[in-house]
Coordinates of C-alpha atoms in Angstrom, one line a residue:
M1 CA 0.0 0.0 0.0
K2 CA 1.3 3.4 -1.0
I3 CA 0.6 6.6 1.0
L4 CA 1.2 10.3 0.3
L5 CA 1.7 12.4 3.4
V6 CA 1.6 16.2 2.8
D7 CA 2.3 18.4 5.8
D8 CA 4.7 21.2 6.5
E9 CA 5.2 20.3 10.2
A10 CA 8.4 18.2 10.4
E11 CA 7.7 17.4 14.1
L12 CA 4.6 15.6 12.8
T13 CA 5.7 14.2 9.5
E14 CA 8.9 12.5 10.8
P15 CA 7.4 10.3 13.5
L16 CA 4.3 9.6 11.3
Y17 CA 6.6 8.6 8.4
H18 CA 8.4 6.2 10.7
V19 CA 5.2 4.7 12.2
L20 CA 3.6 4.2 8.8
S21 CA 6.8 2.7 7.3
H22 CA 7.2 0.4 10.3
E23 CA 3.6 -0.9 9.6
G24 CA 4.8 -1.8 6.1
Y25 CA 3.4 1.1 4.1
N26 CA 5.3 2.8 1.3
V27 CA 5.3 6.5 2.2
D28 CA 6.1 9.6 0.1
V29 CA 6.3 12.9 2.0
A30 CA 5.9 16.5 0.8
D31 CA 6.1 19.6 2.9
D32 CA 4.6 21.9 0.3
G33 CA 1.1 21.8 -1.2
Q34 CA 2.1 22.3 -4.8
K35 CA 4.7 19.5 -4.5
G36 CA 2.2 17.3 -2.9
Y37 CA -0.4 18.0 -5.7
Q38 CA 2.2 17.2 -8.4
L39 CA 3.1 13.9 -6.7
A40 CA -0.6 13.0 -6.4
L41 CA -1.0 13.6 -10.1
Q42 CA 2.1 11.8 -11.2
N43 CA 1.8 8.7 -9.0
T44 CA -0.8 6.2 -7.9
Y45 CA -1.5 6.2 -4.2
D46 CA -3.9 4.2 -2.0
L47 CA -4.3 7.0 0.5
L48 CA -3.6 10.7 0.7
I49 CA -3.0 12.3 4.2
L50 CA -3.3 16.1 3.7
D51 CA -2.8 19.0 6.1
W52 CA -5.4 21.7 5.5
M53 CA -3.1 24.7 5.7
L54 CA -0.1 24.3 3.5
P55 CA 2.4 26.6 1.8
G56 CA 2.1 26.6 -2.0
K57 CA -1.4 25.1 -2.2
P58 CA -4.0 24.4 0.5
G59 CA -5.0 20.9 1.2
L60 CA -8.6 21.8 0.5
S61 CA -7.7 22.9 -3.0
I62 CA -5.6 19.8 -3.6
C63 CA -8.6 17.6 -2.7
Q64 CA -11.1 19.6 -4.8
E65 CA -8.9 19.6 -7.9
L66 CA -8.1 15.8 -7.6
R67 CA -11.8 15.0 -7.3
S68 CA -12.7 17.3 -10.2
Q69 CA -10.3 15.1 -12.3
G70 CA -12.1 11.9 -11.3
K71 CA -9.4 10.7 -8.9
T72 CA -11.1 8.7 -6.1
T73 CA -8.1 8.0 -3.9
P74 CA -9.2 8.2 -0.2
V75 CA -8.3 11.5 1.5
L76 CA -7.7 12.0 5.2
F77 CA -7.5 15.6 6.4
L78 CA -5.2 16.5 9.3
T79 CA -6.0 20.0 10.6
A80 CA -6.3 22.3 13.6
K81 CA -9.6 23.6 12.3
D82 CA -12.2 22.0 14.5
T83 CA -15.5 23.8 13.9
L84 CA -18.5 22.1 12.4
D85 CA -18.4 24.4 9.4
D86 CA -14.7 23.5 8.8
R87 CA -15.5 19.8 8.9
V88 CA -18.4 20.1 6.6
M89 CA -16.3 22.1 4.2
G90 CA -13.6 19.5 4.2
L91 CA -16.0 16.6 3.6
D92 CA -17.8 18.6 0.9
A93 CA -14.5 19.1 -0.9
G94 CA -14.3 15.4 -1.3
A95 CA -12.4 14.2 1.9
D96 CA -13.2 10.8 3.3
D97 CA -12.2 11.5 6.9
Y98 CA -11.1 14.3 9.1
L99 CA -8.8 14.3 12.2
V100 CA -8.3 17.3 14.4
K101 CA -4.8 18.1 15.7
P102 CA -3.5 17.2 18.2
F103 CA -4.4 13.5 17.9
E104 CA -3.2 10.2 19.1
L105 CA -1.2 8.2 16.6
R106 CA -3.2 5.1 17.6
E107 CA -6.4 6.8 16.4
L108 CA -4.8 8.0 13.2
M109 CA -3.5 4.5 12.4
A110 CA -7.0 3.0 12.9
R111 CA -8.4 5.6 10.5
V112 CA -5.7 4.8 8.0
R113 CA -6.5 1.1 8.1
A114 CA -10.2 1.8 7.7
L115 CA -9.7 4.1 4.6
L116 CA -7.2 1.6 3.0
R117 CA -9.9 -1.1 3.2
R118 CA -11.9 1.2 0.9
S119 CA -9.0 2.1 -1.4
P120 CA -9.7 2.3 -5.1
A121 CA -6.8 -0.1 -5.6
L122 CA -9.0 -2.8 -4.2
E123 CA -11.9 -2.2 -6.6
T124 CA -12.5 -1.3 -10.2
V125 CA -13.1 2.4 -10.6
P126 CA -14.6 3.8 -13.8
I127 CA -12.2 6.1 -15.6
N128 CA -14.9 8.5 -16.7
H129 CA -16.4 9.0 -13.3
L130 CA -16.5 12.5 -11.8
K131 CA -17.6 13.6 -8.3
I132 CA -18.1 17.1 -6.9
A133 CA -19.8 17.5 -3.5
D134 CA -23.0 15.3 -3.7
L135 CA -23.1 15.0 -7.5
E136 CA -21.6 12.1 -9.4
L137 CA -21.3 11.7 -13.1
D138 CA -20.9 8.4 -14.9
Q139 CA -20.0 9.5 -18.4
D140 CA -19.8 6.0 -19.9
N141 CA -23.4 5.2 -18.9
Q142 CA -24.8 8.8 -19.4
V143 CA -26.2 9.0 -15.9
A144 CA -25.6 11.2 -12.9
Y145 CA -26.4 10.6 -9.2
R146 CA -27.3 13.2 -6.6
Q147 CA -28.3 12.2 -3.0
G148 CA -29.3 8.8 -4.3
R149 CA -31.4 10.1 -7.1
I150 CA -30.6 8.7 -10.6
I151 CA -30.5 11.4 -13.4
N152 CA -30.6 10.3 -17.0
L153 CA -28.7 12.6 -19.4
S154 CA -28.4 13.2 -23.1
D155 CA -25.1 13.0 -24.8
K156 CA -24.7 16.8 -25.0
E157 CA -25.8 17.2 -21.3
V158 CA -23.1 14.7 -20.3
K159 CA -20.4 16.6 -22.2
L160 CA -21.6 19.9 -20.7
L161 CA -21.8 18.6 -17.2
A162 CA -18.4 16.8 -17.5
Y163 CA -16.8 20.1 -18.7
L164 CA -18.3 22.0 -15.8
M165 CA -17.3 19.4 -13.2
Q166 CA -13.7 19.4 -14.5
H167 CA -13.4 23.1 -13.8
P168 CA -15.1 23.7 -10.4
Q169 CA -15.4 27.3 -9.2
Q170 CA -13.9 28.6 -12.4
L171 CA -15.6 31.2 -14.6
L172 CA -16.1 29.4 -17.9
T173 CA -16.9 31.8 -20.8
H174 CA -19.6 31.1 -23.4
E175 CA -16.8 30.7 -26.0
Q176 CA -14.9 28.2 -23.9
I177 CA -18.0 26.0 -23.4
Y178 CA -18.9 26.3 -27.1
Q179 CA -15.4 25.1 -28.1
S180 CA -15.6 22.2 -25.7
L181 CA -19.1 21.0 -26.9
W182 CA -19.2 21.7 -30.6
E183 CA -16.9 21.5 -33.5
D184 CA -16.6 24.8 -35.4
P185 CA -18.7 23.7 -38.5
E186 CA -21.6 22.6 -36.2
K187 CA -21.5 25.5 -33.7
P188 CA -25.1 26.4 -32.9
S189 CA -26.8 29.8 -32.4
S190 CA -26.1 31.6 -29.1
N191 CA -29.4 30.6 -27.5
V192 CA -28.7 26.9 -27.8
L193 CA -26.2 26.9 -24.9
A194 CA -28.6 28.8 -22.7
A195 CA -31.3 26.2 -23.4
L196 CA -29.0 23.3 -22.7
I197 CA -27.9 24.9 -19.4
R198 CA -31.6 25.4 -18.5
L199 CA -32.4 21.7 -19.2
L200 CA -29.4 20.5 -17.2
R201 CA -30.3 22.7 -14.3
R202 CA -33.8 21.2 -14.2
K203 CA -32.3 17.7 -14.0
I204 CA -29.5 18.2 -11.4
E205 CA -30.6 21.1 -9.2
E206 CA -33.6 19.7 -7.3
E207 CA -31.4 19.4 -4.2
G208 CA -29.9 22.9 -4.7
P209 CA -28.2 25.1 -7.3
L210 CA -24.9 24.1 -8.8
I211 CA -24.6 26.1 -12.1
H212 CA -24.3 29.8 -11.5
T213 CA -24.7 32.4 -14.2
V214 CA -22.1 35.1 -14.5
Y215 CA -24.1 37.6 -16.5
G216 CA -22.6 38.7 -19.8
K217 CA -19.7 36.3 -19.3
G218 CA -20.5 32.6 -18.8
Y219 CA -21.1 30.1 -16.0
R220 CA -19.4 28.9 -12.8
F221 CA -20.0 25.4 -11.4
G222 CA -20.1 24.6 -7.7
D223 CA -22.3 24.6 -4.6

């Protein structure tokens, strides 16, 4: 089992590295968020242990961006943030578990074992599967899921939703979306995109808004 530990506190990472290694895990360590993010992109891990506050790139952003790319590796947050809102924010970003500092190593190891039992390495994960907050998209089968509800989608709706989910919280201009969904010879009139957005909203937003209009510019996806 391979674990990526991303934390800038040497007094924590050094003993944790030795404990995990002693238990037989192959551990990579990064003390910078950007370095950790690059390692997560370049390698296959069974578990990511991320500090929330990191230089270079926050752990929350790392988790959100990995999830937006369809990576389902379990994520355990280590953080001093202990309010309910902080925990909800971390879980909504795609984390699987949350441990508040300071903590007992024994508890951390129990959570590591529990998450590794659910590791994607032990199961087959669809490549074209995206998840943001409570919305999941199975591109291969043209279906989405939100809070247990099955949402059937057309081919164009799948392409639009996938593009939005791959760029969470980013302003996507009308032109960017057009280029993603249509080849130049078949580019439709300007009101077609608005109609497609309206249809998609009806299907996926019963539980709350996800697609936000930035008037005169485009759309932003996220809760």
